[in-house]
Coordinates of C-alpha atoms and ligand atoms in Angstrom, one line a residue:
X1 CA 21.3 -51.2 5.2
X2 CA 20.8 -47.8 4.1
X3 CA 17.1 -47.3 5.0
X4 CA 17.8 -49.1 8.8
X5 CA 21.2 -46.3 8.9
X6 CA 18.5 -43.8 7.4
X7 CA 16.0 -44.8 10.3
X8 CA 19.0 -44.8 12.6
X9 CA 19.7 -40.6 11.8
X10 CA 16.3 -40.2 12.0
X11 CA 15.6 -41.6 15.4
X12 CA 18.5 -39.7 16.5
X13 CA 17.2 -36.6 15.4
X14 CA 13.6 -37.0 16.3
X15 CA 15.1 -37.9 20.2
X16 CA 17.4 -35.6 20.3
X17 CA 15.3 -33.0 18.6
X18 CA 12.1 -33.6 19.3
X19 CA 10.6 -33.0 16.3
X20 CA 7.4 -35.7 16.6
X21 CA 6.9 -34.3 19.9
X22 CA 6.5 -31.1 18.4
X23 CA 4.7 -32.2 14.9
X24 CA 2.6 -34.6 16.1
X25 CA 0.6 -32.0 18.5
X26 CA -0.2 -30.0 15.6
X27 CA -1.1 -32.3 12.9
X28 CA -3.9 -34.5 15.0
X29 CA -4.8 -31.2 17.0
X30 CA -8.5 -31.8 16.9
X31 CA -10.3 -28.6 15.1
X32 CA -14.0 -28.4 14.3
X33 CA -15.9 -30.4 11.4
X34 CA -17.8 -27.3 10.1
X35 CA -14.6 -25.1 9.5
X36 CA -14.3 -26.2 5.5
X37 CA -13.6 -23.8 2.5
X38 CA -14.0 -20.5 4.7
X39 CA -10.7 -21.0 6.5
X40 CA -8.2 -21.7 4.1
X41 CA -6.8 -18.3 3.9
X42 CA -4.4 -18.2 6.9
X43 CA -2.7 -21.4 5.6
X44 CA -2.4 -19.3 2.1
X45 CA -1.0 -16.4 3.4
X46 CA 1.1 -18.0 4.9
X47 CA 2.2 -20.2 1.9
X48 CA 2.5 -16.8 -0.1
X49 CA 4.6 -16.0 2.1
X50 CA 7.0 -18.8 2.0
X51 CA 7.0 -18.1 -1.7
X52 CA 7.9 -14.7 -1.1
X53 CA 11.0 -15.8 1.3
X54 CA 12.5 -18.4 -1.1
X55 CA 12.4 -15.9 -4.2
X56 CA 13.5 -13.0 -2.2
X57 CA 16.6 -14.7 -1.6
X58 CA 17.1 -16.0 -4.9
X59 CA 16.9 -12.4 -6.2
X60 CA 19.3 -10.9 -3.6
X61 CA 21.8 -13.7 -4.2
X62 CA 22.4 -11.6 -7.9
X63 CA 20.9 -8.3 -6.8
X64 CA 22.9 -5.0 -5.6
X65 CA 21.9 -3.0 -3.3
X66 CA 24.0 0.3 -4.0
X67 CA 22.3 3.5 -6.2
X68 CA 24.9 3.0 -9.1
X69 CA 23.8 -0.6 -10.0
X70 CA 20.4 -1.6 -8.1
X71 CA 19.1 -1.2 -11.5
X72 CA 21.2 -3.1 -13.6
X73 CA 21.8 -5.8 -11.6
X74 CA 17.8 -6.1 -11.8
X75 CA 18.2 -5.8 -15.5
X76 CA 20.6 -8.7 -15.6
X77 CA 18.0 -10.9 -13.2
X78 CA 15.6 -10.0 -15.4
X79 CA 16.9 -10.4 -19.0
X80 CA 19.8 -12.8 -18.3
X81 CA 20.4 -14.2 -15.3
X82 CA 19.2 -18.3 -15.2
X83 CA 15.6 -18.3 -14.2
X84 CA 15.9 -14.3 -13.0
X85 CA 12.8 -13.2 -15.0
X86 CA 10.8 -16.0 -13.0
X87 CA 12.2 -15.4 -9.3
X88 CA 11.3 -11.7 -10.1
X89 CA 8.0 -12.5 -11.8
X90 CA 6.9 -14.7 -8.6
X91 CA 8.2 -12.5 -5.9
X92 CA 6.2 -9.6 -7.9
X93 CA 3.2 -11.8 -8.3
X94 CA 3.5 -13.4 -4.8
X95 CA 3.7 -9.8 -3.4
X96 CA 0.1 -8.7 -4.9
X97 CA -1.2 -12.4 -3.8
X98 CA -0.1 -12.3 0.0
X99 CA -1.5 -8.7 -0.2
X100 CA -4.4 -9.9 -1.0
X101 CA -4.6 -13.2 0.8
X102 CA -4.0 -11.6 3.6
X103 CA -6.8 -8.9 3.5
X104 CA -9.0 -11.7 2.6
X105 CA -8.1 -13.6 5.4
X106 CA -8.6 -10.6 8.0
X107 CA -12.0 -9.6 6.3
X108 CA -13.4 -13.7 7.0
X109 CA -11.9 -13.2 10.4
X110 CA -13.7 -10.1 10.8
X111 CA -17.4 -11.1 9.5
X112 CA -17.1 -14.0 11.4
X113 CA -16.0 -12.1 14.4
X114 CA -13.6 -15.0 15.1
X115 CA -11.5 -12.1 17.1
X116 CA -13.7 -12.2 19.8
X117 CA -12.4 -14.0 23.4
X118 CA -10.2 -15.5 23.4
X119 CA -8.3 -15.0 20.5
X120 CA -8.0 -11.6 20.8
X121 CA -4.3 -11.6 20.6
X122 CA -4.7 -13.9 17.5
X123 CA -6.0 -10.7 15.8
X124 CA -3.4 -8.2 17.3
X125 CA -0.3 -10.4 16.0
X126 CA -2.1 -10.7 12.6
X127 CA -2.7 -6.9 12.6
X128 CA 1.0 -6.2 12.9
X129 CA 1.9 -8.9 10.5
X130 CA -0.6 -7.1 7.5
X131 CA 1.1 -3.5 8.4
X132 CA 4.8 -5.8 8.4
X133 CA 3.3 -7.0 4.8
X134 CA 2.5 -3.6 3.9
X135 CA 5.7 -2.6 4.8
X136 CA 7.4 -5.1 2.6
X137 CA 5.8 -4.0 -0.4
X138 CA 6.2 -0.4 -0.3
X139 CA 10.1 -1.1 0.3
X140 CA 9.8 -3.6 -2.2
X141 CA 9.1 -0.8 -4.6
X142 CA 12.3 1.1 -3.9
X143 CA 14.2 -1.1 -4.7
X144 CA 13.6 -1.6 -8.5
X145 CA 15.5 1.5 -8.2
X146 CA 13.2 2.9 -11.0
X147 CA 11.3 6.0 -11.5
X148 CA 7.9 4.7 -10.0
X149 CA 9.7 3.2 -7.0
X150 CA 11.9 6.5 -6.1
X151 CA 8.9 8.4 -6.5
X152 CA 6.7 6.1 -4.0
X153 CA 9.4 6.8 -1.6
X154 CA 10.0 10.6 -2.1
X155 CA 5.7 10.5 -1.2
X156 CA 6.4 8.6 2.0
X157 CA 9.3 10.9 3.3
X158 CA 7.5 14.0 2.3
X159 CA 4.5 11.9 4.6
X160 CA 7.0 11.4 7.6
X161 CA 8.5 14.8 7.0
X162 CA 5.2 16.1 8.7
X163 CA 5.3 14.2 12.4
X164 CA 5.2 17.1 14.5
X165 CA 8.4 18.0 15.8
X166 CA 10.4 15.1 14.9
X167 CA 9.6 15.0 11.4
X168 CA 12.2 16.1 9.7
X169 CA 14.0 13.3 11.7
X170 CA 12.2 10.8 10.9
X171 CA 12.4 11.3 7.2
X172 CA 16.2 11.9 7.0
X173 CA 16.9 8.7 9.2
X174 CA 14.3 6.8 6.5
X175 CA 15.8 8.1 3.4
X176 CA 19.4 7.9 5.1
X177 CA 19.7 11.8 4.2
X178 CA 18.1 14.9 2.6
X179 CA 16.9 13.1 -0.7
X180 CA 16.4 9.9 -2.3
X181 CA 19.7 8.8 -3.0
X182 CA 21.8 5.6 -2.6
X183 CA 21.8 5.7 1.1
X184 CA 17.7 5.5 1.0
X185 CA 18.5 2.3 -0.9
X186 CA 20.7 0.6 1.6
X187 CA 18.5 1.6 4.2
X188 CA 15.2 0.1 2.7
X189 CA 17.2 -2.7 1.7
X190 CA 17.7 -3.2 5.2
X191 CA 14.1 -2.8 6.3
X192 CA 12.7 -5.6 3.3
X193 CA 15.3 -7.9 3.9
X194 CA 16.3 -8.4 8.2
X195 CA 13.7 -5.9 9.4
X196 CA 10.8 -6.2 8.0
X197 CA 10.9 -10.1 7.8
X198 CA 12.1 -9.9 11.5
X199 CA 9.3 -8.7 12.4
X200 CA 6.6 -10.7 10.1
X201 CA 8.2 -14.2 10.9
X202 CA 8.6 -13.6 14.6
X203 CA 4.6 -12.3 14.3
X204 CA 3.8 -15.3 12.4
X205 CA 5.4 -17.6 14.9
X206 CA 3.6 -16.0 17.6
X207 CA 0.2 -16.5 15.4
X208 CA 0.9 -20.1 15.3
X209 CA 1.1 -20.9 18.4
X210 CA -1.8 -18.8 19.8
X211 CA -3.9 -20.6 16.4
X212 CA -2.8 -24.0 18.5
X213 CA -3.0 -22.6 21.9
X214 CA -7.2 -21.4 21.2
X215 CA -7.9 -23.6 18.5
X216 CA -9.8 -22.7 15.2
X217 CA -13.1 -21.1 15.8
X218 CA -16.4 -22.8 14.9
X219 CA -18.5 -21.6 12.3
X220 CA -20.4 -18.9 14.1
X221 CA -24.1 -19.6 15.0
X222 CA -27.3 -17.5 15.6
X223 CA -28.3 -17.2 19.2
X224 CA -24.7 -18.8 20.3
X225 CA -23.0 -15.6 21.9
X226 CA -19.1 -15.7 22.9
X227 CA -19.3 -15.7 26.7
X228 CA -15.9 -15.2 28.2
X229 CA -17.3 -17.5 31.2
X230 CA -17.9 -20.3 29.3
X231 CA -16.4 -19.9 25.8
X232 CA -13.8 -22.7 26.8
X233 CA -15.6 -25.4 27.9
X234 CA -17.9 -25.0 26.0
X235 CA -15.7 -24.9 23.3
X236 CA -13.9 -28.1 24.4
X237 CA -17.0 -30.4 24.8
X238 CA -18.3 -29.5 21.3
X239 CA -14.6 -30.8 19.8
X240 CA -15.0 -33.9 22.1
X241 CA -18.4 -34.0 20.4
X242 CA -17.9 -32.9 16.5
X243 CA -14.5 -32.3 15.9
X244 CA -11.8 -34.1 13.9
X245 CA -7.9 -34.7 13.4
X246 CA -6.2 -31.2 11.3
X247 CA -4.5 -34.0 9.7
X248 CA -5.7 -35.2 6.8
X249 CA -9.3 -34.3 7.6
X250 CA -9.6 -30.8 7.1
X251 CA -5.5 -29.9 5.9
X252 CA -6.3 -31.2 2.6
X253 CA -8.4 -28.1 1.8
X254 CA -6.1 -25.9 3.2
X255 CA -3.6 -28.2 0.8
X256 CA -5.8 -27.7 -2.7
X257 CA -5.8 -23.8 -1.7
X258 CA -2.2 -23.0 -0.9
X259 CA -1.5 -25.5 -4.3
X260 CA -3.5 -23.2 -6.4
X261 CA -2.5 -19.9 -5.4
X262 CA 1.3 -21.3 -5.7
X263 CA 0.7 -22.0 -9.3
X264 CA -1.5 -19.3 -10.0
X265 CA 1.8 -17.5 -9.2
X266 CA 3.7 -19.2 -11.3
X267 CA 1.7 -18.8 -13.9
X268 CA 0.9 -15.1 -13.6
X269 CA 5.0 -14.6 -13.6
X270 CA 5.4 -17.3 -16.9
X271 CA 2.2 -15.6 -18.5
X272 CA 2.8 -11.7 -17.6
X273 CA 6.2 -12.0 -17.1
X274 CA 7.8 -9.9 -14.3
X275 CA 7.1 -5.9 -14.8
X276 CA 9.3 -4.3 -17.2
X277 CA 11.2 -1.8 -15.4
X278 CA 10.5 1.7 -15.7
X279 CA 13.3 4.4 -17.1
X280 CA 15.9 4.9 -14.2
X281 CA 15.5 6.9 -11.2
X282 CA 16.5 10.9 -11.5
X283 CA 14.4 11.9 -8.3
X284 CA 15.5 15.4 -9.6
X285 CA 13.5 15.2 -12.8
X286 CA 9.5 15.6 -13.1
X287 CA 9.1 14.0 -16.3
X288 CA 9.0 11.0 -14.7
X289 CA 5.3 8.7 -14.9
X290 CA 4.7 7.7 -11.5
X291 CA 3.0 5.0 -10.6
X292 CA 3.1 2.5 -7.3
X293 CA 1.8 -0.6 -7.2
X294 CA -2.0 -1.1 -7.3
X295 CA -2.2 -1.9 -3.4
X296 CA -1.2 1.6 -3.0
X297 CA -3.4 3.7 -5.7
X298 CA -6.4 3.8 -2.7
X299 CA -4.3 5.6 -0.8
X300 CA -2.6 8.2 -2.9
X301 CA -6.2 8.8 -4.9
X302 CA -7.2 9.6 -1.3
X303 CA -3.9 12.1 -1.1
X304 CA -4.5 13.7 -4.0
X305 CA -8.1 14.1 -3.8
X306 CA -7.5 16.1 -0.7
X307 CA -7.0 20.4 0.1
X308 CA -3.9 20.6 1.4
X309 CA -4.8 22.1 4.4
X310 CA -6.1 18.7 5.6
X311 CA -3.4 16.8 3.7
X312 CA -1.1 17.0 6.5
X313 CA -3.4 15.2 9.2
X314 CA -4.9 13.0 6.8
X315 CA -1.3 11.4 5.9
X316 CA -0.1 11.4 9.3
X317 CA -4.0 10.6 11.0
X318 CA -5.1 8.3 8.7
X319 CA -2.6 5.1 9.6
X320 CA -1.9 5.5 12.9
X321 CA -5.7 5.7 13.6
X322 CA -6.1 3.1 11.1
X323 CA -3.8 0.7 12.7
X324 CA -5.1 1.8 16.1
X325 CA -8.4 0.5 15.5
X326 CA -7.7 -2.3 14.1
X327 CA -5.3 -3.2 16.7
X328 CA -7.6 -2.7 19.7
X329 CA -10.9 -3.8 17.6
X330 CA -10.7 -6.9 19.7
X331 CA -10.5 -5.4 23.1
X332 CA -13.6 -3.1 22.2
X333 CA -15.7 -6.0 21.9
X334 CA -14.9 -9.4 22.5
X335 CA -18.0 -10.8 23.6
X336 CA -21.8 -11.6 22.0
X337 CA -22.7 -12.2 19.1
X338 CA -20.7 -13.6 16.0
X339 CA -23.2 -14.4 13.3
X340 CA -23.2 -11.8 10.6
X341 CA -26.5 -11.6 10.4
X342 CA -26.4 -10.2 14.2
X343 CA -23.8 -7.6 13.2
X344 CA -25.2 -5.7 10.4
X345 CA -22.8 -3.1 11.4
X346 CA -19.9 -5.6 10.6
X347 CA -21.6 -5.8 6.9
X348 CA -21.9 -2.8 6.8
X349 CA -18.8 -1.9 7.2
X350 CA -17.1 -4.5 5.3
X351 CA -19.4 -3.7 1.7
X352 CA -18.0 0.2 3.0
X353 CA -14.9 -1.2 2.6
X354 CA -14.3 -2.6 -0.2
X355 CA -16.9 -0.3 -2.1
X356 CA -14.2 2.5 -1.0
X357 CA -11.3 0.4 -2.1
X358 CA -13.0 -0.2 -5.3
X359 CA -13.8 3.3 -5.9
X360 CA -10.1 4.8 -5.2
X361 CA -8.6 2.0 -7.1
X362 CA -10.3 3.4 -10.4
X363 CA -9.7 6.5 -9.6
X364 CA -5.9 6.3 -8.5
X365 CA -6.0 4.0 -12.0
X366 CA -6.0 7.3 -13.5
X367 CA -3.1 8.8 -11.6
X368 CA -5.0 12.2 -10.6
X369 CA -1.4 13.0 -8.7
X370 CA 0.3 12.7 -11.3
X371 CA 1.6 15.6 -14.2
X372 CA -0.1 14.6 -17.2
X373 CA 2.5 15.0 -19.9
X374 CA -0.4 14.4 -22.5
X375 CA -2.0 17.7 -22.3
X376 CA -3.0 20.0 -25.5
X377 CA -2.6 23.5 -25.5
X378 CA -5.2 26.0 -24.5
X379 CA -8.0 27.2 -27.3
X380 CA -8.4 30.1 -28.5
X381 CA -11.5 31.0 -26.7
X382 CA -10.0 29.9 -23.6
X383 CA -6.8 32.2 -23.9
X384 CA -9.5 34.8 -24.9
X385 CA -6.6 36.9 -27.0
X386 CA -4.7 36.0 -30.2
X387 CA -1.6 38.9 -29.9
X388 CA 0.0 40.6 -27.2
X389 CA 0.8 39.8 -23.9
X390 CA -2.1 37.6 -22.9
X391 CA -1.8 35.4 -26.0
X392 CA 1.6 34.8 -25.4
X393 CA 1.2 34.2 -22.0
X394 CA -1.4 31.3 -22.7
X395 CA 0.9 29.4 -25.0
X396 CA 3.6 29.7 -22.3
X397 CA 1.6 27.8 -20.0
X398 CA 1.4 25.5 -22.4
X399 CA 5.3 25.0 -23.5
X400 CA 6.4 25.9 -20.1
X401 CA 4.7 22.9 -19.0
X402 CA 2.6 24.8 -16.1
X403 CA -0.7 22.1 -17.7
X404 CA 1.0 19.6 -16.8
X405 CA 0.0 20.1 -13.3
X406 CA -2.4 23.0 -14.0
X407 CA -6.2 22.5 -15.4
X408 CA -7.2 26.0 -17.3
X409 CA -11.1 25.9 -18.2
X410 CA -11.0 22.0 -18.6
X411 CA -7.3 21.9 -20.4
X412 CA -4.7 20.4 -18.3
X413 CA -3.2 18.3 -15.4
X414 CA -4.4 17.7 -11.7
X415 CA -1.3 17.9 -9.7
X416 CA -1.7 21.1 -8.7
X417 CA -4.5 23.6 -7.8
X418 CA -6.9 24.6 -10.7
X419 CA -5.6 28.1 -12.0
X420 CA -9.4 28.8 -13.8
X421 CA -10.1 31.7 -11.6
X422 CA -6.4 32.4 -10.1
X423 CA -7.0 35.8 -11.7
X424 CA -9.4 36.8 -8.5
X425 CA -7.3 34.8 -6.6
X426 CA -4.0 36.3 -6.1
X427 CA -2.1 39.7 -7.1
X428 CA 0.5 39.9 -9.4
X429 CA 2.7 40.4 -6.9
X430 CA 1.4 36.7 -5.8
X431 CA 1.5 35.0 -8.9
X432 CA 5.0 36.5 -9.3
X433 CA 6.3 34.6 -6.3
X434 CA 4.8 31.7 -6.7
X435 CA 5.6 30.9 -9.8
X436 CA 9.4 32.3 -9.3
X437 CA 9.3 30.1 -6.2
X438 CA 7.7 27.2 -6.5
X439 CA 6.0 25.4 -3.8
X440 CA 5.4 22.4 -2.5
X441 CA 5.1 19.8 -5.3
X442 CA 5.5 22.7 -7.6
X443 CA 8.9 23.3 -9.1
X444 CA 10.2 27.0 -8.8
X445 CA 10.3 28.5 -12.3
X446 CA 12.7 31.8 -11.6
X447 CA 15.8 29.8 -13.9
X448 CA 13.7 28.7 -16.4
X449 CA 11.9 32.0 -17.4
X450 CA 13.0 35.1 -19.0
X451 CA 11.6 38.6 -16.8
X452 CA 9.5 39.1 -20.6
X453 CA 8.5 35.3 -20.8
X454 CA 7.0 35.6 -16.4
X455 CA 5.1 39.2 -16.7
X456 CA 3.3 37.4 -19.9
X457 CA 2.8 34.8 -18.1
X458 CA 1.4 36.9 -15.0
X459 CA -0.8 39.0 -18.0
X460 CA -2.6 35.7 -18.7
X461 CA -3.0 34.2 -15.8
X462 CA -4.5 37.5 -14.8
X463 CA -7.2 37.3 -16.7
X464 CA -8.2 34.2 -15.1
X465 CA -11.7 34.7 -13.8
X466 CA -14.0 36.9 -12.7
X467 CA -16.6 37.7 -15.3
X468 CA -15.9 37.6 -19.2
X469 CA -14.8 41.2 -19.7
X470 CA -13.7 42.4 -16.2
X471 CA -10.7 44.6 -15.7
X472 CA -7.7 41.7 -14.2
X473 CA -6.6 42.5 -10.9
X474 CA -3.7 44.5 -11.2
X475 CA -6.0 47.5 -12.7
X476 CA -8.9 47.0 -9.8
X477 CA -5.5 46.5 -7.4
X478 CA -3.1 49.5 -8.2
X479 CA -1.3 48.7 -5.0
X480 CA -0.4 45.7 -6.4
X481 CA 1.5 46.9 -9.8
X482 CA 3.3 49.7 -7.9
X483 CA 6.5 48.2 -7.6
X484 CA 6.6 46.3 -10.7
Ligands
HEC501 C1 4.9 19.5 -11.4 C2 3.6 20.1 -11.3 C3 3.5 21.6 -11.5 C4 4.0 22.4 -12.5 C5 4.7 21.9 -13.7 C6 3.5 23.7 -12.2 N1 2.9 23.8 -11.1 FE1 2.0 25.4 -10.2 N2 1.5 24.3 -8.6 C7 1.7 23.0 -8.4 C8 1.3 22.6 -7.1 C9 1.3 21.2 -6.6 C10 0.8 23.8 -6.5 C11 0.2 23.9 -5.1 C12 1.4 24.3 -4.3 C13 1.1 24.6 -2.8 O1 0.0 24.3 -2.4 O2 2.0 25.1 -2.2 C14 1.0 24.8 -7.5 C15 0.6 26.1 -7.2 C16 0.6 27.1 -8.2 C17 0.0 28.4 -8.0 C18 -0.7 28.9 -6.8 C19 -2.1 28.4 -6.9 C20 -3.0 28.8 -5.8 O3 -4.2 28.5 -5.9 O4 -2.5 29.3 -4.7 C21 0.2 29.1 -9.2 C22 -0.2 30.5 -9.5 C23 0.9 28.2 -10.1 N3 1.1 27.0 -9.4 C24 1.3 28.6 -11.3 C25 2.1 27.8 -12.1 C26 2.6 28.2 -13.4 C27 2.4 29.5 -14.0 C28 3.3 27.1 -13.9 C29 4.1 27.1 -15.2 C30 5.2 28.0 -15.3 C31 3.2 26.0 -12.9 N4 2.5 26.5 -11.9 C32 3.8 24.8 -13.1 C33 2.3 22.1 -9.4 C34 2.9 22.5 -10.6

């Protein structure tokens, strides 16, 4: 009775609906016998990402997206909300995995140069679905609403802030004002939870279908170029030949994979737990410990590591030609040859790759952009004086933080420029102004330092290179003393 009404809905549904008509297609679709273990990385992504849906809107069922209690309504998920700590330990651990899965699944399409006709636009829409995924977790970090996150952001605007002409624009319409404040919130709330995931699901559909439309690529062979001619029928007669049903044949693998990446989640989140949230936001205090998320270290390494003369076109270059390229790598080539071994170039680039990510990683590990609040104070040898102006100056530098940012003969922070030789650098006058001034990731100093407490300071930092025993500027420079 119940089952024949059950079978009764169904048949309804399927008519009306057609949902066989739609299913069926895609699970007997026929896709090639050799495509095994290498191609289980779309389905993962994609499962990651299904992961990341269902806790995202666990968490924003409890969580507020407002500047006064973003914070601890994430305290409340995490510590006492039912199941909180989990949804926020799996969206935080399913954010790193679809990261990854997804850079893993564009690097296998890449060495297998499975991009090539005619599934170029299979490439595009996955290109704008990993910059949608980066997207996500970069917004993602706002909203803990803690120190790191505020700080990611305040990095990003200051990045927008430099598009020619409009960039002041662009950075007040992402922050939602001036500053980081609640209004950045609500919009980057906005962008992580409708636009963002807007664009990543309608990208995905899109995938789909064009995955169905070309069917999965074959393994690629030596001496078996794409030819845009042929590719299809060719491509149809070996199916007819060697291929089998998605369904079970090859879906189980993509099954086993997607199952142990889900509880590989699950685990990392009951294991690790989800990140203890760091102190508050107060964008307008330095003592803060910044850190984004791993995905991101590469990157800032890279902005820290350069003068700032090139910063600017490095942080506004670097993306858009990034995404560029990969964008239109498909219409660059999409014939020839597919075996790696044909490519070296491809190798080559892919060991560049991730030799480069590996390298920045270790060094953003160590948070070179960072203040580092753990410095010493300067040696004697290195202040060079032990009374008078000079001697006081050094400590200074020391208790008025300027190490944090500063390194002094091997003593200090890398934040800022090295102030070793500043001495043959700049004038007093110089030093003066910068340091009452401030600069850009440099607080200005003129409220926190008495008139006695800056010319000290000035004395010692004057003494700052040259040779061991050479006059400091202001003596070679009487110009630049005059009107002090
Ligand atoms: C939060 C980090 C930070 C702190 C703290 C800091 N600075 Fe800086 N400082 C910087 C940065 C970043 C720059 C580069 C600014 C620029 O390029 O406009 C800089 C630039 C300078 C310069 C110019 C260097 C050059 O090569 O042109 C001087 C001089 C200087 N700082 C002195 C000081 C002194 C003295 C103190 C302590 C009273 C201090 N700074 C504290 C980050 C800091």
């Amino acid at each position: 009775m119940i089952r024949k009404a059950a079978g009764n809905v169904w048949s309804w549904i399927d008519d009306r609906g057609g949902v066989s008509d739609a299913l069926i297609p895609i699970m007997t679709h026929v896709v090639p016998r050799d495509a095994r273990w290498w191609y289980v990385f779309g389905s993962a992504t994609l499962c990651a990402f299904v992961v990341q849906v269902i806790t995202g809107v666990c968490l924003a069922m409890v969580y507020v997206p407002g500047g006064g209690q973003a914070y601890e309504s994430l305290q409340y998920i995490t510590n006492d909300a039912f199941l909180g700590s989990l949804m926020r330990g799996m969206h935080y651990y399913g954010a790193s995995a679809m990261v990854m899965l997804a850079v893993v699944h564009l690097t296998q399409v890449y060495l297998h140069a499975t991009y090539k006709y005619p599934r170029e636009m299979n490439w595009m829409s996955g290109v704008v679905i990993l910059f949608g995924v980066l997207g996500m977790a970069f917004t993602g970090q706002l909203l803990r609403w803690d120190a790191n996150g505020v700080w990611s952001v305040m990095v990003a605007a200051e990045m927008a802030g430099r598009v020619p002409l409009i960039g002041t624009e662009i950075a007040q319409f992402l922050l939602g004002g001036d500053t980081v404040g609640g209004a950045t919130l609500t919009r980057f709330y906005v962008l992580h939870v409708m636009i963002l995931p807007g664009i990543i699901i309608t990208g995905v559909a899109l995938h789909m279908w064009l995955v169905l439309r070309h069917g999965i690529s074959e393994m690629p062979k030596v001496g078996d170029p794409v030819d845009p001619m042929t590719y299809k029928r060719e491509y149809i007669e070996r199916l007819k030949r060697t291929g089998e049903p998605f369904w079970p044949n090859a879906a189980w693998r993509d099954a086993v994979f997607a199952t142990c990446v889900v509880l590989l989640i699950v685990g990392c989140a009951i294991v690790f737990q989800a990140p203890s949230l760091d102190h508050p936001a107060n964008p307008s205090s330095i003592d803060a410990n910044p850190m984004p998320d791993w995905y991101f270290w590469w990157y800032f390494a890279i902005l820290s590591m350069l003068p700032s003369s090139l910063e600017t076109w490095v942080i506004l270059g670097a993306p858009a030609i990034g995404f560029l390229l990969l964008f239109f790598l498909p219409l660059l080539s999409n014939r020839g040859e597919r075996a790696p071994s044909k490519r070296p170039w491809a190798l080559a680039v892919i060991f560049a790759g991730v030799t480069g990510f590996l390298v920045l990683t270790i060094y953003g590990y160590k948070k070179p952009w960072s203040p580092d609040f753990g410095v010493e104070s300067l040696s004697r040898e290195v202040v060079g004086a032990t009374e008078g102006p000079v001697a006081r100056g050094g400590e200074l530098a020391f208790e008025k933080g300027c190490l944090y940012c500063h390194v002094i003969d091997g003593t200090g922070g890398h934040r800022g420029p090295t102030l070793s030789v500043i001495g043959d650098r700049l004038t007093r006058e110089d030093l003066v102004v910068r340091i009452n001034n401030g600069g850009y990731n440099m607080p200005a100093f003129a409220a926190s330092l008495t008139a006695g407490e800056l010319s000290d300071l000035v004395a010692f930092l004057q003494t700052r290179g040259g040779e061991p025993g050479d006059p400091p500027i202001q003596d070679r420079d009487e110009k630049a003393t005059e009107d002090h």
